[in-house]
PDB file of C-alpha atoms and ligand atoms in Angstrom:
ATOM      1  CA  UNK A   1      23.911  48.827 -58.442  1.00 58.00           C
ATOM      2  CA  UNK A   2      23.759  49.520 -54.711  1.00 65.00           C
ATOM      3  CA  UNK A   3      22.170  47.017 -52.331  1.00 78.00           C
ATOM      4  CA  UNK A   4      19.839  48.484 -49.495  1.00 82.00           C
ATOM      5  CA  UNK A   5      20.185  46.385 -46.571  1.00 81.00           C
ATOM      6  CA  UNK A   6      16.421  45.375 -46.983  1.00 82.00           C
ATOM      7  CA  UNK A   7      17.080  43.459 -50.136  1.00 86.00           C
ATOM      8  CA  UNK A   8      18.165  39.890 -49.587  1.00 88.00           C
ATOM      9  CA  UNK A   9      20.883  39.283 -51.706  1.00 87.00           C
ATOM     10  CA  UNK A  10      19.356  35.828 -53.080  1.00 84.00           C
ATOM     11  CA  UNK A  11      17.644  38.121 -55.663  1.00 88.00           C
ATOM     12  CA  UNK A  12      18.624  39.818 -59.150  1.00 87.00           C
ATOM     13  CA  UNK A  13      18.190  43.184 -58.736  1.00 87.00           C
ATOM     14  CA  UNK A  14      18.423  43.499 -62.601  1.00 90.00           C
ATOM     15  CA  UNK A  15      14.988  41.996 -63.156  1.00 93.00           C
ATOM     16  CA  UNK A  16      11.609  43.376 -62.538  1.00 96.00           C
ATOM     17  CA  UNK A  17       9.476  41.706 -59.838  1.00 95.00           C
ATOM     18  CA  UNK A  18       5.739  42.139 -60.003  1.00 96.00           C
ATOM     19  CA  UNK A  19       5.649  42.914 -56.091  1.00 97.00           C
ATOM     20  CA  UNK A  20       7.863  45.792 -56.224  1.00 96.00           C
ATOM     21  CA  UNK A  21       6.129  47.131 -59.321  1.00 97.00           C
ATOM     22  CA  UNK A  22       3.450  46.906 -57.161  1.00 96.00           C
ATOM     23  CA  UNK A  23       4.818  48.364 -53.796  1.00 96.00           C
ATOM     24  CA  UNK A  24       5.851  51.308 -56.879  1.00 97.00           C
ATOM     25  CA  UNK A  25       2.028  52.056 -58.234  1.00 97.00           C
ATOM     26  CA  UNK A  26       1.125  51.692 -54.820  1.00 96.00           C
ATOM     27  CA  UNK A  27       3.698  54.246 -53.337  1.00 95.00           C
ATOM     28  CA  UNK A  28       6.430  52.037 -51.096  1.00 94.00           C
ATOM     29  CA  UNK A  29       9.830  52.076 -50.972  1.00 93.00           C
ATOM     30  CA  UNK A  30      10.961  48.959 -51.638  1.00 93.00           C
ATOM     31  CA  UNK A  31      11.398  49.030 -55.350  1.00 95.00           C
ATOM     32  CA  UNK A  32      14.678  49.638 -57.610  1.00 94.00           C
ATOM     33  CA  UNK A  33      14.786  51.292 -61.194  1.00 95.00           C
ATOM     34  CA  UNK A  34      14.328  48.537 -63.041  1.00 96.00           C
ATOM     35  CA  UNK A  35      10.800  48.134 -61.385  1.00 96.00           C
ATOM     36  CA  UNK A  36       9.960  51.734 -61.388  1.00 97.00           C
ATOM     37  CA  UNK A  37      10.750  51.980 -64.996  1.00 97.00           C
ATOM     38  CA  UNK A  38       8.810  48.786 -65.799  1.00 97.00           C
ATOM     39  CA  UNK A  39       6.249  50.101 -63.848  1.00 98.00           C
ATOM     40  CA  UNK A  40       6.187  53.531 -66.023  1.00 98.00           C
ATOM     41  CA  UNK A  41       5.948  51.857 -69.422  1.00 97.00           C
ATOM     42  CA  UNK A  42       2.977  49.918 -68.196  1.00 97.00           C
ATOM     43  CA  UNK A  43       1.507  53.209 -67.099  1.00 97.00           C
ATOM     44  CA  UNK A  44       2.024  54.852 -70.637  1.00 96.00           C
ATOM     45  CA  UNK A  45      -0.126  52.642 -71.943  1.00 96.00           C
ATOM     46  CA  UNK A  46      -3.010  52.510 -68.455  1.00 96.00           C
ATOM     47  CA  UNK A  47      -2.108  55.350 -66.393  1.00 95.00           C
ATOM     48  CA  UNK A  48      -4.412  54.258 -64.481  1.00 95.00           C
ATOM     49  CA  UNK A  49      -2.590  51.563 -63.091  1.00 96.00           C
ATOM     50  CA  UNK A  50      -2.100  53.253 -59.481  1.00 96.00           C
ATOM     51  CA  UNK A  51      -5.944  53.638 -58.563  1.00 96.00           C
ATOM     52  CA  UNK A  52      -6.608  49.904 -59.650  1.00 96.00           C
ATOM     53  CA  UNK A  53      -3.898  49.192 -57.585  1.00 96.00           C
ATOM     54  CA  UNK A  54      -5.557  51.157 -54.530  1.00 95.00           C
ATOM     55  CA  UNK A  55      -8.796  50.184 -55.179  1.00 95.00           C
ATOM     56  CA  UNK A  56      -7.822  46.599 -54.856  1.00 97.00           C
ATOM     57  CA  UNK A  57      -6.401  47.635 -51.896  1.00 97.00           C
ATOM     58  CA  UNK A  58      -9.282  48.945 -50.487  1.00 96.00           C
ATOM     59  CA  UNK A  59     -11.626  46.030 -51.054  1.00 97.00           C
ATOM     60  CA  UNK A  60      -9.268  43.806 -49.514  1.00 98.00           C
ATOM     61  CA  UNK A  61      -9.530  46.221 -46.430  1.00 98.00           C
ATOM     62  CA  UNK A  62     -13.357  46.119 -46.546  1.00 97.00           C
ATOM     63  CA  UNK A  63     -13.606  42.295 -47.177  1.00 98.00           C
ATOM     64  CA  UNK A  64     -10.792  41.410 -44.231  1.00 98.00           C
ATOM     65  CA  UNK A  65     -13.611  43.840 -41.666  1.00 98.00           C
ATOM     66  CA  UNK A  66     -16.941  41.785 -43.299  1.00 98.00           C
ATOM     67  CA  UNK A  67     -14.718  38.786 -42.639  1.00 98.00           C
ATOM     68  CA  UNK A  68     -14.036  39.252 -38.885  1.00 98.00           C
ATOM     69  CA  UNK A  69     -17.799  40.899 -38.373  1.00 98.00           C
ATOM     70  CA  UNK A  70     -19.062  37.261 -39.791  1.00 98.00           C
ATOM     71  CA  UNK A  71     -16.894  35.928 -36.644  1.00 98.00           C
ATOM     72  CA  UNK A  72     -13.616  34.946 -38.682  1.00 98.00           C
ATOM     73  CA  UNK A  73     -10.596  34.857 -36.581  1.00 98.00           C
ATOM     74  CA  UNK A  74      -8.039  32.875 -39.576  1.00 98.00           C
ATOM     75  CA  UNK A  75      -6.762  34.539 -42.382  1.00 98.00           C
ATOM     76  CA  UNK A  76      -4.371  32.452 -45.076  1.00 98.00           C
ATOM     77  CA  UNK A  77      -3.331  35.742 -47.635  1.00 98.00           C
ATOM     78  CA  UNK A  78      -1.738  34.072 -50.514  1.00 98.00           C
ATOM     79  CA  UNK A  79       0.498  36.124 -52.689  1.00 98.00           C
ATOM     80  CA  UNK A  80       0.693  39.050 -49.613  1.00 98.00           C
ATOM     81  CA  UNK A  81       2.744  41.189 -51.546  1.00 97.00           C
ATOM     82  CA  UNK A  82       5.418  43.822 -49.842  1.00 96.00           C
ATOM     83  CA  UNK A  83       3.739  45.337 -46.581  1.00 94.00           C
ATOM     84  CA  UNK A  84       2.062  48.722 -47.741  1.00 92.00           C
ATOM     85  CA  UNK A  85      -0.315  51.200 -45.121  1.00 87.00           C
ATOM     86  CA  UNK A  86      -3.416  48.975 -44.030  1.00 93.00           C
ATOM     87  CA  UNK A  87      -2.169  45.340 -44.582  1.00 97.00           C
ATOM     88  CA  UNK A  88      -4.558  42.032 -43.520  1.00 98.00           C
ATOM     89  CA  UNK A  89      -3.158  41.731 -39.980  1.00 98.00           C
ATOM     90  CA  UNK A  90      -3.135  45.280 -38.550  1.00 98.00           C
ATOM     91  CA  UNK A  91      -7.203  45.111 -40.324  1.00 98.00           C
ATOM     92  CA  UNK A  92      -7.589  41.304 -38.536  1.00 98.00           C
ATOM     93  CA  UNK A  93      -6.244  42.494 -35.475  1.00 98.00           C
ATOM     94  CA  UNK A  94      -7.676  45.908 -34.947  1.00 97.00           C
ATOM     95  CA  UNK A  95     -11.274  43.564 -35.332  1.00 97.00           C
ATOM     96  CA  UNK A  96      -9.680  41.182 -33.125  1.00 98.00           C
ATOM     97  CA  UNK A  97      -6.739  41.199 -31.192  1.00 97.00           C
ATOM     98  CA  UNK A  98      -6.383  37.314 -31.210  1.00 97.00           C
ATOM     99  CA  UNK A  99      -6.716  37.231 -34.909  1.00 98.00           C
ATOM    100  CA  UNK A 100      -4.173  35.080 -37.039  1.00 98.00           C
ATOM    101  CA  UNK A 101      -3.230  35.932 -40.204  1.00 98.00           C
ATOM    102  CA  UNK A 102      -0.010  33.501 -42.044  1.00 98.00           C
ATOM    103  CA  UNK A 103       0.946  35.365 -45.238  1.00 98.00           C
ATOM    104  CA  UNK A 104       2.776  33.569 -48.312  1.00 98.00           C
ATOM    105  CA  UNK A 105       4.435  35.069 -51.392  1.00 98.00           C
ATOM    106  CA  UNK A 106       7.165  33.376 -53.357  1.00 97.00           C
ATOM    107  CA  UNK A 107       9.052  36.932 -53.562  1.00 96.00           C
ATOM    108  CA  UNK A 108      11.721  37.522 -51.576  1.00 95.00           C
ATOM    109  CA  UNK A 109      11.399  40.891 -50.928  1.00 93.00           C
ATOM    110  CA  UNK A 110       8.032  40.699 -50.034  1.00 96.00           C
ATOM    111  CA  UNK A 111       9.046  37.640 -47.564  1.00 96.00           C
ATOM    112  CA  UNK A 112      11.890  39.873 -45.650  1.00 95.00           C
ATOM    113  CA  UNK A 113      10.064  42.828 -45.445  1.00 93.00           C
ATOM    114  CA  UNK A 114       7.155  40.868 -43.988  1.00 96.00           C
ATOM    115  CA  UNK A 115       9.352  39.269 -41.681  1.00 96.00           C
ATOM    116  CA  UNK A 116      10.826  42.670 -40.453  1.00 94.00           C
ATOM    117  CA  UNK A 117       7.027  44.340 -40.154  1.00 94.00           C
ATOM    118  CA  UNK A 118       5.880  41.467 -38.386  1.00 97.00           C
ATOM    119  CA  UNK A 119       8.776  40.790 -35.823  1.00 96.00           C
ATOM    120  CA  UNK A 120       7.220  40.662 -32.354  1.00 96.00           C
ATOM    121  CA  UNK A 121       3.759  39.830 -33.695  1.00 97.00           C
ATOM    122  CA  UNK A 122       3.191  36.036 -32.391  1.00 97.00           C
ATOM    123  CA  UNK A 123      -0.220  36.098 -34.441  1.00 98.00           C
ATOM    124  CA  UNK A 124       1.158  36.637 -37.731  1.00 98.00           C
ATOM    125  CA  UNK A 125       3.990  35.185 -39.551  1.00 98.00           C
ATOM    126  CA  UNK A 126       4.957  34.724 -43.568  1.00 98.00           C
ATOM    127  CA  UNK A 127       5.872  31.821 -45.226  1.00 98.00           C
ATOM    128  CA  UNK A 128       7.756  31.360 -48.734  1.00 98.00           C
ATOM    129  CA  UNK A 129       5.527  29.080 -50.819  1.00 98.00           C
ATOM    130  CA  UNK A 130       3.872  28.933 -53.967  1.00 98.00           C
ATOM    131  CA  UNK A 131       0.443  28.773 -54.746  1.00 98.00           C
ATOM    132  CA  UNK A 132       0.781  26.463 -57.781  1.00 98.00           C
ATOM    133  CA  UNK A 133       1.895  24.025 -55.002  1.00 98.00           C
ATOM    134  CA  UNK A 134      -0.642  24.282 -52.259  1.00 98.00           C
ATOM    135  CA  UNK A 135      -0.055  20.957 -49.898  1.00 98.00           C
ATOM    136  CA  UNK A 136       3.416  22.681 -49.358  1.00 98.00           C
ATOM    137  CA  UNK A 137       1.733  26.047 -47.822  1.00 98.00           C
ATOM    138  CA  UNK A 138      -1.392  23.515 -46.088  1.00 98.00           C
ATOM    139  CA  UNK A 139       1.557  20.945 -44.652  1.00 98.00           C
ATOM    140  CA  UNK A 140       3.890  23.543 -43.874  1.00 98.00           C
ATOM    141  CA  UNK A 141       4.683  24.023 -40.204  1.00 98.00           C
ATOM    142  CA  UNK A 142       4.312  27.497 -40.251  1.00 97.00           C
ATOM    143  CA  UNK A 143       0.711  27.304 -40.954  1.00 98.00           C
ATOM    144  CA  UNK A 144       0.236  24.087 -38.714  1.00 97.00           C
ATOM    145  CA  UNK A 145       0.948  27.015 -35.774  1.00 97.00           C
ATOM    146  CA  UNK A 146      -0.742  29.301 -36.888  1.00 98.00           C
ATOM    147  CA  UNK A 147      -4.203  28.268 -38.710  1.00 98.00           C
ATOM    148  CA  UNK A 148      -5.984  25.323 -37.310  1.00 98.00           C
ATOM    149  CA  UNK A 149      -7.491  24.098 -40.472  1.00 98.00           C
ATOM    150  CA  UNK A 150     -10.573  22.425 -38.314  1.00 98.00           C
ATOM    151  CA  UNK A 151     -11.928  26.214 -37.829  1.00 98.00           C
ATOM    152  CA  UNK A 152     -13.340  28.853 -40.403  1.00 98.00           C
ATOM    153  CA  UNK A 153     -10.394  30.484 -42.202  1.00 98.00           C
ATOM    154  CA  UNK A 154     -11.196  33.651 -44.912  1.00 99.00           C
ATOM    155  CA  UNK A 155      -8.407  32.104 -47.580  1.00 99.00           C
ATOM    156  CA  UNK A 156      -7.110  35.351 -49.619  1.00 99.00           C
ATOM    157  CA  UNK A 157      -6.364  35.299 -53.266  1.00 99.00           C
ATOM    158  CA  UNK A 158      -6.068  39.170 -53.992  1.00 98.00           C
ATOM    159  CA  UNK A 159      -4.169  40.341 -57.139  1.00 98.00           C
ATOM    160  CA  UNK A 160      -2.496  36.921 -57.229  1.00 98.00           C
ATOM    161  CA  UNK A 161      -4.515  35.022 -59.688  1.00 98.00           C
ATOM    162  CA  UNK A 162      -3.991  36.470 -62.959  1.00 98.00           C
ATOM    163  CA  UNK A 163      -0.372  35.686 -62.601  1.00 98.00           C
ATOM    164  CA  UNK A 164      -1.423  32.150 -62.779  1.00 98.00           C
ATOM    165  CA  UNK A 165      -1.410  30.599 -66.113  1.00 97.00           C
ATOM    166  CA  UNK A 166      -3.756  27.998 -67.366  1.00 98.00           C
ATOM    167  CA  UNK A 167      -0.564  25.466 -67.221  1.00 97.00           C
ATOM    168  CA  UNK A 168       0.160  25.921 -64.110  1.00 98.00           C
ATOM    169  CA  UNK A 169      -3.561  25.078 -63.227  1.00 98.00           C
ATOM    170  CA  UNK A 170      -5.040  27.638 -61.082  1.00 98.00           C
ATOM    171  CA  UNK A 171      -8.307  26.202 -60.754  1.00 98.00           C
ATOM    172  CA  UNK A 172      -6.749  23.267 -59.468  1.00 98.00           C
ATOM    173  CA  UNK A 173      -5.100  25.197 -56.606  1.00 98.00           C
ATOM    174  CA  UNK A 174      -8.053  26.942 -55.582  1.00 98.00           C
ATOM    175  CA  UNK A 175      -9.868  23.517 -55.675  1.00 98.00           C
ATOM    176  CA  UNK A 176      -7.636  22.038 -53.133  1.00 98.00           C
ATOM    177  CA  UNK A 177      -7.138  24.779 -51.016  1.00 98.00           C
ATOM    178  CA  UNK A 178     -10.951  24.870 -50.327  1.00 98.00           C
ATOM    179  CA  UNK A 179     -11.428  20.953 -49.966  1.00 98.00           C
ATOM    180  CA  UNK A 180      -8.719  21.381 -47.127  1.00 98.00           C
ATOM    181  CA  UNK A 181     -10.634  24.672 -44.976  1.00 98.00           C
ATOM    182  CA  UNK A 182     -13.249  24.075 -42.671  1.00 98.00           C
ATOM    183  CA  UNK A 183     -16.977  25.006 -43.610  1.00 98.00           C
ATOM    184  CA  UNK A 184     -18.484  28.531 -42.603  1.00 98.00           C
ATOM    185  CA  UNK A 185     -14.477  29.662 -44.676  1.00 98.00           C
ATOM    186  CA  UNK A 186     -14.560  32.532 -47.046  1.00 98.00           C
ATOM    187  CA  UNK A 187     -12.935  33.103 -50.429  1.00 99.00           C
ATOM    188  CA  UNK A 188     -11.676  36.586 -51.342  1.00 99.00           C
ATOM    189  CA  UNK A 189     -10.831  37.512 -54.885  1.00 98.00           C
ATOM    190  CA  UNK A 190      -9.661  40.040 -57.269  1.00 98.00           C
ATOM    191  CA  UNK A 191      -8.974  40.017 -60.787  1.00 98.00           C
ATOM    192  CA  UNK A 192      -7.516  41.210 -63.427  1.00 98.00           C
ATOM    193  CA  UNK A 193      -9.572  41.536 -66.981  1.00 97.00           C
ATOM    194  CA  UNK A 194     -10.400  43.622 -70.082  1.00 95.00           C
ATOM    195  CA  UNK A 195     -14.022  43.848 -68.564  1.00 93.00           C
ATOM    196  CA  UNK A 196     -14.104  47.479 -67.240  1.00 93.00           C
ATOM    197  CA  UNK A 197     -10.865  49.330 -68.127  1.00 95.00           C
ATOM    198  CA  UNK A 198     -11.649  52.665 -69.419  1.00 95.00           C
ATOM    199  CA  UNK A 199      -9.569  52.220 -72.471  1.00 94.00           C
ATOM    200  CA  UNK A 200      -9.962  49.752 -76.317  1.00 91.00           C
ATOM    201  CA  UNK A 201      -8.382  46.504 -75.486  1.00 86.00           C
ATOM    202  CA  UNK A 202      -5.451  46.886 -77.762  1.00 88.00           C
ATOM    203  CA  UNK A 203      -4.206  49.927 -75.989  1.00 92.00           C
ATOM    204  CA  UNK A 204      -4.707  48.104 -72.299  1.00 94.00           C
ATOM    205  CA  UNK A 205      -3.021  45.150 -73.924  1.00 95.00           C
ATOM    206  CA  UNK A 206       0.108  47.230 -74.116  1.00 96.00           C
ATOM    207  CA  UNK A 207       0.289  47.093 -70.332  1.00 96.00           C
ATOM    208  CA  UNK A 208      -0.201  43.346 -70.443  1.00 96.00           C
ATOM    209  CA  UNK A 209       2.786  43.514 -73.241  1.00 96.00           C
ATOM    210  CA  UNK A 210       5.387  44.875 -69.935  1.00 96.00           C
ATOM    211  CA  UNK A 211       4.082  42.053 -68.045  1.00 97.00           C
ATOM    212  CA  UNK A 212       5.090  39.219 -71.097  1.00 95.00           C
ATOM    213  CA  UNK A 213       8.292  41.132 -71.354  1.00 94.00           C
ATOM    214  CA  UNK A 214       9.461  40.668 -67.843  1.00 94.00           C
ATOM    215  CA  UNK A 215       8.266  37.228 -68.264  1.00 91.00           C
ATOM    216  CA  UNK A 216       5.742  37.442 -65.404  1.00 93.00           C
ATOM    217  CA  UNK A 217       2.772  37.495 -67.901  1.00 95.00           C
ATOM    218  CA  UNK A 218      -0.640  38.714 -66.560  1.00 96.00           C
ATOM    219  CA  UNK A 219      -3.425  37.012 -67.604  1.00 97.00           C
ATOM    220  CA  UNK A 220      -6.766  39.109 -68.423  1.00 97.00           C
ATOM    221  CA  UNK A 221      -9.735  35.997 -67.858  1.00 98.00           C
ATOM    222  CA  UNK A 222     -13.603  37.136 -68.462  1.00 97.00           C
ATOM    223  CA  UNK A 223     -15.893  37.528 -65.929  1.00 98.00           C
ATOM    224  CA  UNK A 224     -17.015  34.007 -66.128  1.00 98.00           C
ATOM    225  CA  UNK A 225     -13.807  32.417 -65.894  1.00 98.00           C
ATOM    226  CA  UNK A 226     -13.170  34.141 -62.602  1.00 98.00           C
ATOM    227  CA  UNK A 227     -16.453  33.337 -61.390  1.00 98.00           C
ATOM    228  CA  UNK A 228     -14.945  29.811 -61.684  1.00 98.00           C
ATOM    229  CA  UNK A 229     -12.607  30.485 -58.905  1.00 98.00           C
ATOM    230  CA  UNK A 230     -15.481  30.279 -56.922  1.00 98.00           C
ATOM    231  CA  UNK A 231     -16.861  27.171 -57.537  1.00 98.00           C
ATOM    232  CA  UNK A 232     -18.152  24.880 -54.515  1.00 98.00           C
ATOM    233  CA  UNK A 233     -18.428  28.843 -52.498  1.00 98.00           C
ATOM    234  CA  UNK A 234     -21.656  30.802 -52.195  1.00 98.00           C
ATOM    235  CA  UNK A 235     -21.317  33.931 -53.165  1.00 98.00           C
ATOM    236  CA  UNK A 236     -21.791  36.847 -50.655  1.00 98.00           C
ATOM    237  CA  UNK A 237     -23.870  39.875 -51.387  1.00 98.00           C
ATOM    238  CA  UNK A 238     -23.351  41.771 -53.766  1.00 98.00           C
ATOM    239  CA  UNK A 239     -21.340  38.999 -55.709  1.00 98.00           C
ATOM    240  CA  UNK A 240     -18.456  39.262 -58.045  1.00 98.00           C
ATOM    241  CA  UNK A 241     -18.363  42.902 -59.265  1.00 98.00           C
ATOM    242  CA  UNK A 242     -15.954  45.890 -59.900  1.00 97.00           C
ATOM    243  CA  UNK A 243     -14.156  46.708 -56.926  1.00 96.00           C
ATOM    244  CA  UNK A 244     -15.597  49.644 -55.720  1.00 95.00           C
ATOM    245  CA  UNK A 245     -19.378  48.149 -56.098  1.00 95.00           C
ATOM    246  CA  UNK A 246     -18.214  45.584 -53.735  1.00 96.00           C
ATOM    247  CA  UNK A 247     -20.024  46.719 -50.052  1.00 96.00           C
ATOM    248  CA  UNK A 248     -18.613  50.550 -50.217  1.00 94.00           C
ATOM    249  CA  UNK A 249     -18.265  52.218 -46.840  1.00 91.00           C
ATOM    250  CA  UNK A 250     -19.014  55.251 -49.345  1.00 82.00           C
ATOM    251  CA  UNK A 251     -21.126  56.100 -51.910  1.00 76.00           C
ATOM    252  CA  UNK A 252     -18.893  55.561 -54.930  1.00 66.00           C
ATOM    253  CA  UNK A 253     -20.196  58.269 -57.577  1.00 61.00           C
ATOM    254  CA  UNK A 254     -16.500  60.068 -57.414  1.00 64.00           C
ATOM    255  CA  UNK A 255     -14.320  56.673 -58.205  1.00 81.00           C
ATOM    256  CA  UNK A 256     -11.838  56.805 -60.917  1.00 93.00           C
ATOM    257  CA  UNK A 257     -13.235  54.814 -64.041  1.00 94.00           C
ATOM    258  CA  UNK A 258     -10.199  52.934 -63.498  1.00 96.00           C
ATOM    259  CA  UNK A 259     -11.564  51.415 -60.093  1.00 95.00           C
ATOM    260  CA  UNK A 260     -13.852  50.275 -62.208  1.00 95.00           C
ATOM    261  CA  UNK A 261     -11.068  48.019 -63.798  1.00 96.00           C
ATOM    262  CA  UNK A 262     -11.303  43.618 -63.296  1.00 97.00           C
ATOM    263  CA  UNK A 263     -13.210  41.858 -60.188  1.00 98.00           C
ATOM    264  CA  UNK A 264     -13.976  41.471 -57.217  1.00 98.00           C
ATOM    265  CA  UNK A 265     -15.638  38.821 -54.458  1.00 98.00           C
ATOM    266  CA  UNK A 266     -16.193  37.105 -51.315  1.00 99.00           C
ATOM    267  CA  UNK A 267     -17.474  33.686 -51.133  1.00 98.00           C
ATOM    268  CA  UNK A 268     -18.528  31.126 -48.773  1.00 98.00           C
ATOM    269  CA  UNK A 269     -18.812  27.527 -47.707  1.00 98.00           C
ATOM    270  CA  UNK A 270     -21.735  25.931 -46.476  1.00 94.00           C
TER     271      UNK A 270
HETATM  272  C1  LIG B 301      -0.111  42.415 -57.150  1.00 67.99           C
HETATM  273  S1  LIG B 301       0.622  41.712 -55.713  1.00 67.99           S
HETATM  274  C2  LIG B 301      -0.789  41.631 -54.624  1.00 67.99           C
HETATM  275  C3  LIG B 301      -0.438  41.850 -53.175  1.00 67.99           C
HETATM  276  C4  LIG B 301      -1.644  41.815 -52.219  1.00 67.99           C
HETATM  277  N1  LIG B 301      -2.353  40.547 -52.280  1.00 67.99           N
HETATM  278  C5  LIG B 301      -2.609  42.927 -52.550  1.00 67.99           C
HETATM  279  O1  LIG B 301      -3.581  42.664 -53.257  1.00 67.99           O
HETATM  280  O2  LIG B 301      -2.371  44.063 -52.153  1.00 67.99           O
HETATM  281  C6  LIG B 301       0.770  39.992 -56.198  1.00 67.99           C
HETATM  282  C7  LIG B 301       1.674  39.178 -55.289  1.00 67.99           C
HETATM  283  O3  LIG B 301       1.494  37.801 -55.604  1.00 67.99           O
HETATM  284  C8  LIG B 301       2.758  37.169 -55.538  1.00 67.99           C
HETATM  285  N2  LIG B 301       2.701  35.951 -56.358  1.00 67.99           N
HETATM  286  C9  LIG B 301       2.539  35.867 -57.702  1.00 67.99           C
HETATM  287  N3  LIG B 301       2.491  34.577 -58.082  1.00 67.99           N
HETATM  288  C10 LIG B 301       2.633  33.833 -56.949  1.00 67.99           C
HETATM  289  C11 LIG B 301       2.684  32.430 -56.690  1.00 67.99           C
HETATM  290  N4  LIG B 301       2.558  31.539 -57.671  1.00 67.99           N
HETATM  291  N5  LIG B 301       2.830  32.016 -55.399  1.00 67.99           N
HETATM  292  C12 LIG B 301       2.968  32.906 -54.378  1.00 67.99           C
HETATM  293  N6  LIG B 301       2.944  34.255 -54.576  1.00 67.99           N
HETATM  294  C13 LIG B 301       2.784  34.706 -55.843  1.00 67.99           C
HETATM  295  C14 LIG B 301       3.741  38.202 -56.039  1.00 67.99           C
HETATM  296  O4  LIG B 301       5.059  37.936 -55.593  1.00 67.99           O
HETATM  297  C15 LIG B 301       3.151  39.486 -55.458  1.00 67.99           C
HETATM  298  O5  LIG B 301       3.723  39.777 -54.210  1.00 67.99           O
END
């Protein structure tokens, strides 16, 4: 299979990746067949995929502009994904022109395309790290530029959580990450779960099937266990709620049920 120049050649272009199924429902570019046709069989079974996908997209947006209004300059977006139209530090920036905003994703692709959007920008950079292991992202010396940790930060977790098993102890990770941020920092969240999607679980499980398959499961949690993410945050107004309920600039009567699809919040530290 041809290699485009943007693909770094530590990676096996043979295997779907969950960011360039992604960068696919979303639109992008950088995404081979494999992911594409990963991407279709989930959508057989949800073909509503795509406006989840934008809808997320579009409450990240919103929440990264609440974020800066409430006087948040610091933005730590863990799992960035691949670089799409409207990404955290062109939103950050346009607020705030001395905003900083380190991204982190454990995908390669998403890592060198970041790199490439970002070259130039000395108030945004990406680092390759792992959530499950969040002292290496908090000790790294990329963030130790960037972020000072004494100051508010809004920490991102958007469309990375559900592709955290229980093993690998995501509550755990968010736990630490928020003992180590300043008070006055935010929490933003989405979701994945059964609550919401326009369709009987057993046919939306089929979509959750692809994700087993390419051994990246996704992992559906109830409304509660999300809320759990937020522990030791206050929740902002309106709270954790379908995407497009979260502070619309719009009314939202013509959404796609889809949007409707998993969760949504911002939360903060006294
Ligand atoms: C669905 S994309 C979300 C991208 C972006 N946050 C958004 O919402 O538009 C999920 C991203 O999380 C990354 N990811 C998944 N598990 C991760 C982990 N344990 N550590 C770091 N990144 C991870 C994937 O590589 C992918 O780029």
């Amino acid at each position: 299979m041809e290699r485009p120049a943007w693909a770094p050649r530590s990676i096996d272009v043979t295997v779907p990746s969950v960011s360039r199924m992604y960068d696919y429902y979303l639109g992008g570019s950088h995404n081979f067949e494999v992911d594409r046709q990963a991407a279709r069989r989930a959508m057989e079974f949800m073909p509503g995929l795509p406006k989840i996908m934008q809808a997320n997209r579009a409450f990240m947006r919103r929440a990264v502009r609440f974020a800066a209004a409430e006087g948040i300059t610091q933005f730590l977006d863990i799992g960035s994904g691949i670089p799409t139209f409207g990404n955290v530090h062109e939103v950050a920036q346009e607020a705030d022109p001395d905003a900083r905003v380190m991204y982190v994703d454990h995908d390669p692709v998403a890592v060198a395309h970041s790199q490439a959007v970002l070259e130039g920008n000395d108030g945004a950079d990406i680092l390759a790290a792992d959530l499950r292991k969040p002292w290496e992202i908090l000790n790294s010396p990329e963030v130790s530029r960037l972020i000072d940790l004494n100051r508010p930060v809004a920490l991102l977790l958007v469309a990375i959580l559900h592709f955290v098993e229980d093993t690998d102890n995501p509550y755990a990770a968010v736990t630490e990450l928020r003992e180590a941020l300043a008070p006055g920092s935010m929490l933003v969240l989405t979701h994945a779960s059964y609550d919401g999607v326009p369709l009987p679980p057993e046919r939306a499980g089929g979509a959750v099937d692809v994700y087993q398959n390419i051994r990246n499961p996704l992992i559906m949690r109830t409304r509660d266990e999300i809320a759990r993410f937020f522990e030791g945050y206050d929740m902002v107004e309106p709270g954790l709620v379908p995407m497009p309920q979260w502070r619309p600039d719009t009314a939202p009567e013509d959404e796609d049920p889809y949007a409707f699809s998993g969760f949504a919040g911002v939360g903060r530290t006294a």
